[in-house]
Coordinates of C-alpha atoms in Angstrom, one line a residue:
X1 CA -69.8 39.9 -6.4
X2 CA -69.1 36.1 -5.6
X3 CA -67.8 34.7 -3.1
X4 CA -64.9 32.3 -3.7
X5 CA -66.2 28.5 -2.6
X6 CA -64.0 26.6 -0.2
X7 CA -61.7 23.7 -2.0
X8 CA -63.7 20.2 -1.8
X9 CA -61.9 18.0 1.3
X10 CA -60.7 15.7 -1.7
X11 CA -58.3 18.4 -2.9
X12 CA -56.7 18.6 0.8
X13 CA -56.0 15.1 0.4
X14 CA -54.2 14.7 -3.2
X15 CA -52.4 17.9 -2.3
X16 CA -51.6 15.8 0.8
X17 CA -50.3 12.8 -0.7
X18 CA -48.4 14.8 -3.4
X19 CA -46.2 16.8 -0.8
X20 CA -45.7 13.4 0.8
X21 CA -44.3 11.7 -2.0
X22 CA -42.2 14.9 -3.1
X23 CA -41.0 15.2 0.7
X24 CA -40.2 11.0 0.3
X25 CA -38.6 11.9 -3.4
X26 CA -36.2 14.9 -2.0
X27 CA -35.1 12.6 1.0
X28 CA -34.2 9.8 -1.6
X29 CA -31.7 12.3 -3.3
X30 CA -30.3 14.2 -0.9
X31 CA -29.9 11.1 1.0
X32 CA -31.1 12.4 4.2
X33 CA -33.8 13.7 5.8
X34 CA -33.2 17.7 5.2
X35 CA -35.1 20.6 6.7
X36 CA -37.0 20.7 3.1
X37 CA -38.1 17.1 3.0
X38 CA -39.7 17.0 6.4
X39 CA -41.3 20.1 6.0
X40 CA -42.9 18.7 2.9
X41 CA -43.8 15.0 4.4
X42 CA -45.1 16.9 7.3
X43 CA -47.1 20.0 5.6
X44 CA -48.4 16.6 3.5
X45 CA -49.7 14.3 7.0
X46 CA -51.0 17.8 7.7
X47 CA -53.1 18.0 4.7
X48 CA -54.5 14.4 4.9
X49 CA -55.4 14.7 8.9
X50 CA -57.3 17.7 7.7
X51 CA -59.1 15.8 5.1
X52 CA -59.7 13.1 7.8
X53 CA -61.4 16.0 9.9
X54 CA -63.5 17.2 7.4
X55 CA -64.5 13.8 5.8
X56 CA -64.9 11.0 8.7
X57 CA -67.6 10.0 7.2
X58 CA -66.2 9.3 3.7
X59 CA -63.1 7.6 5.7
X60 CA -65.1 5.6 7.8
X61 CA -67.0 4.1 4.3
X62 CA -64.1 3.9 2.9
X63 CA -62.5 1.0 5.0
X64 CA -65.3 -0.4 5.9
X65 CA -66.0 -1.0 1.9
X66 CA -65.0 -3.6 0.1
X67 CA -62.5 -2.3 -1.8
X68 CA -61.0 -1.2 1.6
X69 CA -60.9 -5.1 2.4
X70 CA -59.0 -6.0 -0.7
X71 CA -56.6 -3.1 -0.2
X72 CA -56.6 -4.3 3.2
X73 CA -55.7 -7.4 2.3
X74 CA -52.7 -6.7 -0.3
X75 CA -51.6 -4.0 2.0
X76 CA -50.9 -6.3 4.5
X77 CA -49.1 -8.9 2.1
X78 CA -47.2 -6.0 0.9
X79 CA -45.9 -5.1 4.2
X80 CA -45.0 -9.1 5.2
X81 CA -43.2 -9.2 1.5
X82 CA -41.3 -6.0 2.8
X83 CA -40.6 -7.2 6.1
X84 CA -39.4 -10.4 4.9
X85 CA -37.2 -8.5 2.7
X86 CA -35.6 -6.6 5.7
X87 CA -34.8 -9.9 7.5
X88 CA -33.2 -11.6 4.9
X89 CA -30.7 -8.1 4.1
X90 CA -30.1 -7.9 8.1
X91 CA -29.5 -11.9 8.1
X92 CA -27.2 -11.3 5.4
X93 CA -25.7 -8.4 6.6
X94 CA -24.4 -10.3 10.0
X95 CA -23.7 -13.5 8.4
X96 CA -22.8 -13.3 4.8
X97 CA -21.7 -15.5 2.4
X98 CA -19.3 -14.8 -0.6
X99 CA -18.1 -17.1 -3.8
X100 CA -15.8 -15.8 -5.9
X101 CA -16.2 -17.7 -9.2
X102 CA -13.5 -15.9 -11.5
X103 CA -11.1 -18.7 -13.0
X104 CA -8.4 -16.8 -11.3
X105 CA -10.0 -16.4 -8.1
X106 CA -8.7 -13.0 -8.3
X107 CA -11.3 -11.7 -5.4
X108 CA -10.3 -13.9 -2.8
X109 CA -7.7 -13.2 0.0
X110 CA -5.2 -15.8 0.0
X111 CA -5.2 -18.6 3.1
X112 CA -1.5 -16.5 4.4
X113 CA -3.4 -13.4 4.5
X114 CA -6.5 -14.8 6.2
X115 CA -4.6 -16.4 8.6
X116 CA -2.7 -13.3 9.5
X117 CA -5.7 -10.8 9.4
X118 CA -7.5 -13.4 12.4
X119 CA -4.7 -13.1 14.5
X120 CA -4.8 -9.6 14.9
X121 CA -5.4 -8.4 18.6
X122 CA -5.7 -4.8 18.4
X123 CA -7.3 -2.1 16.3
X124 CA -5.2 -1.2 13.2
X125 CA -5.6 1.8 11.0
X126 CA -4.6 2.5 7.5
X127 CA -4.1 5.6 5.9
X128 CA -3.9 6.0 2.4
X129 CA -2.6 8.7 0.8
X130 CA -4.1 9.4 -2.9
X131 CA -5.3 11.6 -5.4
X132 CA -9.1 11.6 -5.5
X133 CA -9.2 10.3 -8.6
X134 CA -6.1 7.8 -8.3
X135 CA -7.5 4.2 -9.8
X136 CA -4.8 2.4 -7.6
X137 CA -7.4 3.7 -4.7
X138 CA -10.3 1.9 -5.9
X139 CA -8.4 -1.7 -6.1
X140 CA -7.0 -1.0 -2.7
X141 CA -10.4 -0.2 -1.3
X142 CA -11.7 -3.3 -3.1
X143 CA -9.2 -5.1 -1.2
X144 CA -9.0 -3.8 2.4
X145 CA -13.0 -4.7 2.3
X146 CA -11.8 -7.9 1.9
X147 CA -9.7 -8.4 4.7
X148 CA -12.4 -6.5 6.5
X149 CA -14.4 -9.6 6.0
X150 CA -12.2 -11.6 8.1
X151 CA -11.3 -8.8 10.8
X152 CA -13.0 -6.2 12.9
X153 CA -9.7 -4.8 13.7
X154 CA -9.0 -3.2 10.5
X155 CA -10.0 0.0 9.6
X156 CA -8.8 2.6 6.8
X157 CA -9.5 5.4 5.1
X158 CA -8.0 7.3 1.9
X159 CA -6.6 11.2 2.0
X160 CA -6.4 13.4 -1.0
X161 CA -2.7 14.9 0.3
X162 CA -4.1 17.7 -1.7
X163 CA -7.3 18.6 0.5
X164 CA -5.5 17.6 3.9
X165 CA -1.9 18.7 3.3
X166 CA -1.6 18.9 7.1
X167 CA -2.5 15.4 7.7
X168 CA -0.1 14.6 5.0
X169 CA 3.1 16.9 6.7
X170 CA 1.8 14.9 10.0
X171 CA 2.9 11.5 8.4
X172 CA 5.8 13.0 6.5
X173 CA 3.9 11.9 3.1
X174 CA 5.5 13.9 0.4
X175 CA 3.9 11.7 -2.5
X176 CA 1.1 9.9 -4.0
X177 CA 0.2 6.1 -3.3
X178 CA 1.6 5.8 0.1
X179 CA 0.2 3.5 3.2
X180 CA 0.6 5.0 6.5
X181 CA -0.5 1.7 8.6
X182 CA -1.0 2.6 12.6
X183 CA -1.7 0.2 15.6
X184 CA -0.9 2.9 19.0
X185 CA 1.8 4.4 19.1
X186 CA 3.1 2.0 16.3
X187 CA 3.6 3.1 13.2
X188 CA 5.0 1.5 9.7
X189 CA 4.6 3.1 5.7
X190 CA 4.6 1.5 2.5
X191 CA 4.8 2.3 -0.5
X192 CA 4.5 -0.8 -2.3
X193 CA 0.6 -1.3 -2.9
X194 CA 0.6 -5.2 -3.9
X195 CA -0.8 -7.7 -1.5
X196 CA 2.5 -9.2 -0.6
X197 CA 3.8 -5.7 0.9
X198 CA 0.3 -4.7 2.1
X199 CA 0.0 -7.4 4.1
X200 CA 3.6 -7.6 5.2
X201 CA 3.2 -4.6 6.5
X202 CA 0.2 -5.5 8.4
X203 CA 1.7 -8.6 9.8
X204 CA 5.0 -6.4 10.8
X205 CA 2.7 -4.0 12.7
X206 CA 0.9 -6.6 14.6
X207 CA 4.1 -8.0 16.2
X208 CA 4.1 -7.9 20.1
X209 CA 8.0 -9.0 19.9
X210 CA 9.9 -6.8 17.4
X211 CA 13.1 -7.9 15.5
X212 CA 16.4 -6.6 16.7
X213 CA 18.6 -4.6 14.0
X214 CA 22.4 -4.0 15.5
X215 CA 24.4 -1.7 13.7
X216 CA 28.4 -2.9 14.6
X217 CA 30.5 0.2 16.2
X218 CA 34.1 0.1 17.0
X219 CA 35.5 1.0 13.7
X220 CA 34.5 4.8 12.9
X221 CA 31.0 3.2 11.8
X222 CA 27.9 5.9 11.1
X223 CA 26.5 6.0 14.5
X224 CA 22.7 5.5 15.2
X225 CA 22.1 7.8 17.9
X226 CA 24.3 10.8 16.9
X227 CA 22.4 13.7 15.3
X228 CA 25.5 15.2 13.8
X229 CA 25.2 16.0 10.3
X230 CA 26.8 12.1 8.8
X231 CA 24.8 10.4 11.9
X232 CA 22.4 7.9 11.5
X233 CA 19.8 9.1 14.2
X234 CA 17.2 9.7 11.5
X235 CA 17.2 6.1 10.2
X236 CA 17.4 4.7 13.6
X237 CA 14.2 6.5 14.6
X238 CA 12.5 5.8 11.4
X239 CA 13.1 1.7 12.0
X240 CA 11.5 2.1 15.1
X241 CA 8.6 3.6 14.0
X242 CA 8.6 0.7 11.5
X243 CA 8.3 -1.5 14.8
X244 CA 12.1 -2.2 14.9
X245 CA 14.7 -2.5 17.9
X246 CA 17.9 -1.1 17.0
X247 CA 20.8 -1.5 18.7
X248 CA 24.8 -1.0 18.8
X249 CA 26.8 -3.9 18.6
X250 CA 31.4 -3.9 19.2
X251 CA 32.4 -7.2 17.5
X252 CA 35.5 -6.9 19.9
X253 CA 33.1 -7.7 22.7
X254 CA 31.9 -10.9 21.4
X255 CA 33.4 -13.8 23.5
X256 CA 31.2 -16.7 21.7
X257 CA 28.6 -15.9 18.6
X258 CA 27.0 -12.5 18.0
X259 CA 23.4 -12.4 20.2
X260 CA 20.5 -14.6 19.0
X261 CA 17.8 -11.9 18.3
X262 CA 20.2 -10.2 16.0
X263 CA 17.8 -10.1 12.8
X264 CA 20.4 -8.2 10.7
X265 CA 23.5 -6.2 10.8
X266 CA 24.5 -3.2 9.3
X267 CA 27.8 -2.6 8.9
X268 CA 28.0 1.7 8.1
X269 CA 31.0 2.4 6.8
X270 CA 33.7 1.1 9.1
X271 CA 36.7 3.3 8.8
X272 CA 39.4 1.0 10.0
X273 CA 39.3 -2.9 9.3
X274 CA 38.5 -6.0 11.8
X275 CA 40.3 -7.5 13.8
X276 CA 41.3 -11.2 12.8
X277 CA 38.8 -12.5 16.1
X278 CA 36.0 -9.3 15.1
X279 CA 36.6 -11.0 11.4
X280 CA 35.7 -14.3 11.7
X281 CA 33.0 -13.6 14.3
X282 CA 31.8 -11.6 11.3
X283 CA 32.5 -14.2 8.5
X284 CA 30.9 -16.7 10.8
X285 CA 27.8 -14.7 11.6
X286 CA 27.4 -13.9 7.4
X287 CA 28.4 -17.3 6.1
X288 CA 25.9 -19.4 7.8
X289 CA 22.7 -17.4 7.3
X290 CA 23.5 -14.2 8.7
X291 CA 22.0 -10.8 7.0
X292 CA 23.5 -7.5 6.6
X293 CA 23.5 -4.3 5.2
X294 CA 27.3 -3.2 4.4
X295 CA 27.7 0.5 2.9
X296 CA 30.9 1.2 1.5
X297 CA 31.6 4.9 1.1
X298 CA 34.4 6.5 -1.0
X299 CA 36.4 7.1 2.0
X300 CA 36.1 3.4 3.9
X301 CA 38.5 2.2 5.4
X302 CA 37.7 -1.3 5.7
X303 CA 36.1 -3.3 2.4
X304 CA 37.3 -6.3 2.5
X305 CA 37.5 -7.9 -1.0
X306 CA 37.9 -11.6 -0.3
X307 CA 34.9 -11.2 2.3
X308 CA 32.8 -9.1 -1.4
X309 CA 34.2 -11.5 -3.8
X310 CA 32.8 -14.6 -2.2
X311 CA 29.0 -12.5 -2.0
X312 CA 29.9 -11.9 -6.0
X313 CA 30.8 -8.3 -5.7
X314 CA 33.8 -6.2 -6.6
X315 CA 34.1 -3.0 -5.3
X316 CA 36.0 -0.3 -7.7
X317 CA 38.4 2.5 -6.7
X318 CA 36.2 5.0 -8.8
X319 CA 33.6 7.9 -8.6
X320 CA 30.9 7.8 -9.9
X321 CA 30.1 10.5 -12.4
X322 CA 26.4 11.1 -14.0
X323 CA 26.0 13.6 -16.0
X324 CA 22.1 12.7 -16.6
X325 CA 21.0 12.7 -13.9
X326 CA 22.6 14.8 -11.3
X327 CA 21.8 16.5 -8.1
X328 CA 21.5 20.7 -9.4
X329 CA 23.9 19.9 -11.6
X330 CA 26.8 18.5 -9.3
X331 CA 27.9 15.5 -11.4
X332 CA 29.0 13.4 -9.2
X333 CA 25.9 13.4 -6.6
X334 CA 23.7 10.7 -9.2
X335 CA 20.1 10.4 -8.9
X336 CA 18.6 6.9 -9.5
X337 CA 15.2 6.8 -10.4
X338 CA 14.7 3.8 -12.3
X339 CA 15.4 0.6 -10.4
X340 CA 15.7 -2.7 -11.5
X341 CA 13.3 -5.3 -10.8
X342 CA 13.8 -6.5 -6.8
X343 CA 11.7 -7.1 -3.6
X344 CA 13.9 -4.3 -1.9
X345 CA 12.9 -1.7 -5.3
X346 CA 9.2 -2.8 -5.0
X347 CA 6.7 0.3 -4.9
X348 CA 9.8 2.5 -5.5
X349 CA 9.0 3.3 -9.3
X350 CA 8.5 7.0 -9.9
X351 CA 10.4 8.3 -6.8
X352 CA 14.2 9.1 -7.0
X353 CA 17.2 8.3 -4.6
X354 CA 19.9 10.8 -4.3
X355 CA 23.5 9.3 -3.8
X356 CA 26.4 11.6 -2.5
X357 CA 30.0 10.4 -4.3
X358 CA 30.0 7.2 -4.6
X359 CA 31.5 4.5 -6.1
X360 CA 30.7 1.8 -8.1
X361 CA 30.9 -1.9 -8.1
X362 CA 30.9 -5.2 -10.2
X363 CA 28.9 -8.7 -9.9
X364 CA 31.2 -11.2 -10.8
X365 CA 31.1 -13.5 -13.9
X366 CA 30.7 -16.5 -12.9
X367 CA 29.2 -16.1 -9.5
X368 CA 30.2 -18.1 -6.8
X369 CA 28.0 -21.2 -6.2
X370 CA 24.9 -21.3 -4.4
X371 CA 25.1 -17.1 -4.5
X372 CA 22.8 -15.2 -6.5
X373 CA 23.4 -11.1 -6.7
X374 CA 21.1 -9.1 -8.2
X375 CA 21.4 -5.5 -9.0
X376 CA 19.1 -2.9 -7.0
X377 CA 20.7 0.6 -8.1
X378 CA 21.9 1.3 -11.6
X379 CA 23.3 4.6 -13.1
X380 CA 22.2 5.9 -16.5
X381 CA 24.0 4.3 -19.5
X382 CA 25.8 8.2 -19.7
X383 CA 27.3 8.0 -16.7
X384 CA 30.9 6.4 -15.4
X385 CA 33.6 5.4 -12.8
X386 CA 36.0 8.4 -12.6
X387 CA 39.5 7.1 -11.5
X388 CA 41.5 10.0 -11.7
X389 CA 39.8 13.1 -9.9
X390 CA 42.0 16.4 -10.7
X391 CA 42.7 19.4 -8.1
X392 CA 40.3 21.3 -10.4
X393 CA 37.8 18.5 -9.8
X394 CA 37.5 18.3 -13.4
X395 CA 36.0 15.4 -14.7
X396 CA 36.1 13.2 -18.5
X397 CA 36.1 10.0 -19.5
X398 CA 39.0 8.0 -20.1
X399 CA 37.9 5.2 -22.5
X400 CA 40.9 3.1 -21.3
X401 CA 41.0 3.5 -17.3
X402 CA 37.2 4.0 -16.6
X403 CA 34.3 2.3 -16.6
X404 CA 31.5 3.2 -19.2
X405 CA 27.5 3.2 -17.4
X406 CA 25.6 2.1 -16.6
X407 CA 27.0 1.0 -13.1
X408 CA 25.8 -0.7 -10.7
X409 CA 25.7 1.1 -7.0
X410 CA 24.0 -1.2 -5.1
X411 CA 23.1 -4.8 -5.2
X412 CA 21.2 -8.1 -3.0
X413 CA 22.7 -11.2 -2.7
X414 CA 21.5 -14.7 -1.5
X415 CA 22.9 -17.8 -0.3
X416 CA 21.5 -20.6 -0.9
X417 CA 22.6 -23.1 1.4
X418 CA 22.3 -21.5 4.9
X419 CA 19.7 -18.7 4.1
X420 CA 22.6 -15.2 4.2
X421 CA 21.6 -12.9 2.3
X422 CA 24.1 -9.6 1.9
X423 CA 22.8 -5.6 0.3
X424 CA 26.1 -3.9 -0.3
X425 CA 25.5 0.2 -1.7
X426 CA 28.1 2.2 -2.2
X427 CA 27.6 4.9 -0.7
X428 CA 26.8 5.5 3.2
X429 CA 25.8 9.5 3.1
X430 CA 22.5 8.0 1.4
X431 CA 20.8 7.5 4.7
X432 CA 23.2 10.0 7.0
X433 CA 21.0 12.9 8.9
X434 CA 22.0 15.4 6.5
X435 CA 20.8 14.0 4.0
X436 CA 17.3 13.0 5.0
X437 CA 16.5 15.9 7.2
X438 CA 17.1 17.6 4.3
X439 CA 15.8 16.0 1.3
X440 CA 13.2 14.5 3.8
X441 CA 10.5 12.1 2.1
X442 CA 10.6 14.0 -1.1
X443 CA 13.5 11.5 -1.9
X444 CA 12.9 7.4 -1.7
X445 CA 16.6 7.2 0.3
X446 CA 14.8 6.8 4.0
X447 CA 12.3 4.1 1.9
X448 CA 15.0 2.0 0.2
X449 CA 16.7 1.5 3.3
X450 CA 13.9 0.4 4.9
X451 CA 12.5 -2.0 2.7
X452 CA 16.6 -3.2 2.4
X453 CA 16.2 -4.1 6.0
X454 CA 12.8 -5.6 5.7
X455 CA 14.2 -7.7 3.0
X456 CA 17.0 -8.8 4.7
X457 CA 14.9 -9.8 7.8
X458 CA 13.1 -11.7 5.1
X459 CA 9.6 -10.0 6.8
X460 CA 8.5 -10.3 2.9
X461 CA 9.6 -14.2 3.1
X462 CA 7.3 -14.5 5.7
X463 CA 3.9 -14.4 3.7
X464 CA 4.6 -16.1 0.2
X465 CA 1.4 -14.9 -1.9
X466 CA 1.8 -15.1 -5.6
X467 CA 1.1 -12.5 -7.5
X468 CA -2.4 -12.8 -9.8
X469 CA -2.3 -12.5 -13.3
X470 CA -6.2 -11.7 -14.6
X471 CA -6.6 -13.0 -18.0
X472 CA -8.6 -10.9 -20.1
X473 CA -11.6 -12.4 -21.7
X474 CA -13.5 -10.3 -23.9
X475 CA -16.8 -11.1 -25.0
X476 CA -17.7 -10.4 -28.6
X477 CA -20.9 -10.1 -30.1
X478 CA -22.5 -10.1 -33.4
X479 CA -24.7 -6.9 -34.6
X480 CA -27.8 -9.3 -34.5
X481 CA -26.7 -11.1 -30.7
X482 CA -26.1 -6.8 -30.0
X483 CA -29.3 -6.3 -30.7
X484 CA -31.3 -9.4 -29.2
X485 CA -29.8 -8.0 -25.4
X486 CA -30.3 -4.2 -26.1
X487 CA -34.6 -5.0 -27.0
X488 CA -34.6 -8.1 -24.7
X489 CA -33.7 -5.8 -21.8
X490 CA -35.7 -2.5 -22.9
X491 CA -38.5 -3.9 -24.5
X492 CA -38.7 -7.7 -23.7
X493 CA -39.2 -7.3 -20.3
X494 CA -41.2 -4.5 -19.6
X495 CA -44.1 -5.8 -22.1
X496 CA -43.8 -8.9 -20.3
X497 CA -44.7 -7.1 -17.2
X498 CA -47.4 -4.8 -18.9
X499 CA -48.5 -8.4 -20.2
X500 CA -48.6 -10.1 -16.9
X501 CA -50.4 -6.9 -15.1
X502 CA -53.2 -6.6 -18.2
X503 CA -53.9 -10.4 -17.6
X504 CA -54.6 -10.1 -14.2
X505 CA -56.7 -7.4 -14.6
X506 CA -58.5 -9.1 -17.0
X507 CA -58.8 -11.7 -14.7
X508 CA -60.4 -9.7 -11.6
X509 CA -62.4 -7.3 -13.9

């Protein structure tokens, strides 16, 4: 019978090294130091202490020996190289340096946005709601580094609404691509994901002193703070959480000018019409750079025309019918969900408003000078201006009395001389608290008003960034300039390392 001989010490210590560099290895992939990778690093260090046990002689030899010097030597250089190394990354790390040396400086944040993001005074959190695999999330990460750079205060994070739905119902979020942007108890969304809105947004948030809205009462107006089913309670609160003061203005009580910090007006369906003083407070208030936000339901009582007609719009004695696209059927509830091109329609692509019995209106041909109207709600081209509703409530279209589609149900106007600028839709249940409580932010209604207002405040006018345009520049190669890069970087440059290493060793052999 033998007896089975002991392993010689040198085993212990390649086993040793081995574990270590498989414990190093499974750290490096894992990206952590897990119960499996210590245990391997430290059954390793166990194994080569044991070696050092049972061979101190064969240690001591060893670095006393004059390859121990050398490896001395180029150990220690090593380590200084590597230590160097770390500086220059934590020096860089604390005060870096960036160029951006595309043509169209497309990675730079513009001197607006810097300027904004330096004067921010306390923390500010962005949520952003996307898909995992949303690209939009990428650029807007991409970005928000950016303004990182110049800002401690920032901070943001993305949600898959489909992993966290209950952080989703917390905001309200309903939909993809949406910006929930937080500083305390002071909240603003958008949905718009371009610079200009993103940091809109942020520069709205960061405001100590918020801008008034006054919604004018007195006349059978939609009221902000009644809850009732055609109140505007719902709206109200949602402009304060998007850092707004709202408040109720009666033109009847106006001895001089309406109140200084009135940012805009909105004017909610009045029932009966103005006075002639409550008029040309009005007139006088909209004519030289006022802003407000008229809705003119089916039943108003007040609309005006001379007041419309000078802002470019005509407002018809109609209903609108849409076959197309209706609310479950019920023709003459449209849904608009394709909206022409305008700062207050920005972001809203994809996401439907639903309009209860409206009507329809016309921008004038010519238009006034120094007005420009644009169109921000259109109908499909199937749709038209009922003028003669039946007991039956049957509706057709009468080529000779109504008005073929596609019509227009909301519009933006400018003035040019003074600054006024005037959103007129036609239709006021839109943002009433039946309405959104029910459709709630599965419908943009509660959105376009918003950004109506923000427009009208002219909170977008406040940071002027052009929009980039990256030109593409492809590169293209020949087979034989293909080729030259694919070997110069697999074959070129390794032999020129195996090169440079045999020569040296030729050198020291």
């Amino acid at each position: 019978m033998r007896r089975l001989s002991a392993p010689p010490p040198s085993t212990a210590l390649y086993a040793g090294l081995l574990l270590v560099l498989a414990g190093l290895l499974t750290a490096l992939i894992q990206g952590r130091f897990s119960t499996i990778a210590l245990a391997l690093i430290g059954a390793g260090a166990l194994l080569c202490v044991l070696f050092i046990l049972l061979r101190p002689a064969a240690v001591r030899q060893a670095l006393r020996g004059r390859q121990a010097r050398y490896g001395g030597s180029a150990g220690l250089m090593t380590i200084a190289f590597l230590a160097i190394l770390v500086l220059i990354n934590f020096l860089a790390g604390r005060h870096s340096l960036r160029w951006d040396l595309t043509a169209e400086r497309a990675y730079s944040v513009s001197p607006q946005a810097i300027q904004i993001l330096k004067g921010i005074r306390e923390p500010i959190t962005i949520t952003g709601f996307f898909l995992t695999n949303d690209a939009r999330r990428e650029r807007l990460r991409d970005l928000l580094e950016e303004y990182r750079y110049y800002t401690d205060k920032l901070s943001f994070e993305f949600v898959d609404p489909e992993l966290k739905p209950a952080l989703a119902r917390k905001y309200g979020v309903t939909s993809y691509g949406v910006l929930v942007l937080e500083r305390g108890a002071k909240r603003t969304i958008t949905y718009a994901l371009d610079e200009q809105e993103l940091i809109s947004a942020i520069w709205r948030l960061s405001q100590d002193e918020p801008k008034t809205i006054y919604f004018i009462t007195g006349h059978g107006e939609r009221d902000p703070y009644s809850f009732e089913a055609d109140g505007y309670a719902t709206i109200r609160q949602t402009l304060e959480r998007n850092n707004y003061i709202v408040k109720t203005l009666n033109l009847a009580t106006i001895t001089d000018t309406l109140p200084a910090d009135a940012a805009a007006l909105v004017l909610a369906n009045p029932k009966v019409n103005f006075t002639q003083q409550e008029r040309e407070h009005f007139i006088d208030y909209l004519y030289h750079g006022g802003k407000v936000f008229w809705l003119i339901d089916t039943n108003a009582g007040m609309i005006d025309p001379y007041i419309l007609s000078d802002w470019d719009v005509r407002v018809r004695e109609d209903l609108v019918i849409e076959p197309r696209n209706a609310f479950f059927g019920e023709f003459a509830s449209p849904i608009i969900d394709r909206y022409p091109e305008h700062a207050i329609t920005n972001g809203l692509g994809g996401r439907s408003t639903l309009l209860l019995y409206a009507r329809s209106m016309e921008l004038l041909q010519p238009a006034p000078p120094n007005i420009t109207a644009k169109p921000i709600l259109q109908t499909s081209p199937d749709s038209w201006g009922e003028t003669k509703i039946t007991s039956d409530r049957m509706a057709q279209f009468d080529e000779k009395e109504d008005t073929r589609g596609p019509l227009v149900l909301g519009a933006a106007m400018e003035e040019s001389m003074y600054g006024g600028r005037l959103v007129v839709i036609t239709d006021a249940d839109f943002a009433a608290n039946s309405v959104l409580d029910s459709v709630k932010d599965a419908f943009a209604n509660e959105a376009l008003f918003v950004q109506a207002v923000n427009w009208l405040t002219e909170e977008q006018d406040m940071i002027a960034i052009s929009a980039r345009t990256i030109e593409e520049r492809p590169i293209i190669l020949t087979r034989p300039q293909m080729r030259l890069i694919l070997y110069s970087s697999t074959l070129l440059l390794p032999l020129v390392i195996l090169a440079a290493g045999a020569a040296v060793w030729w050198s020291n052999r």
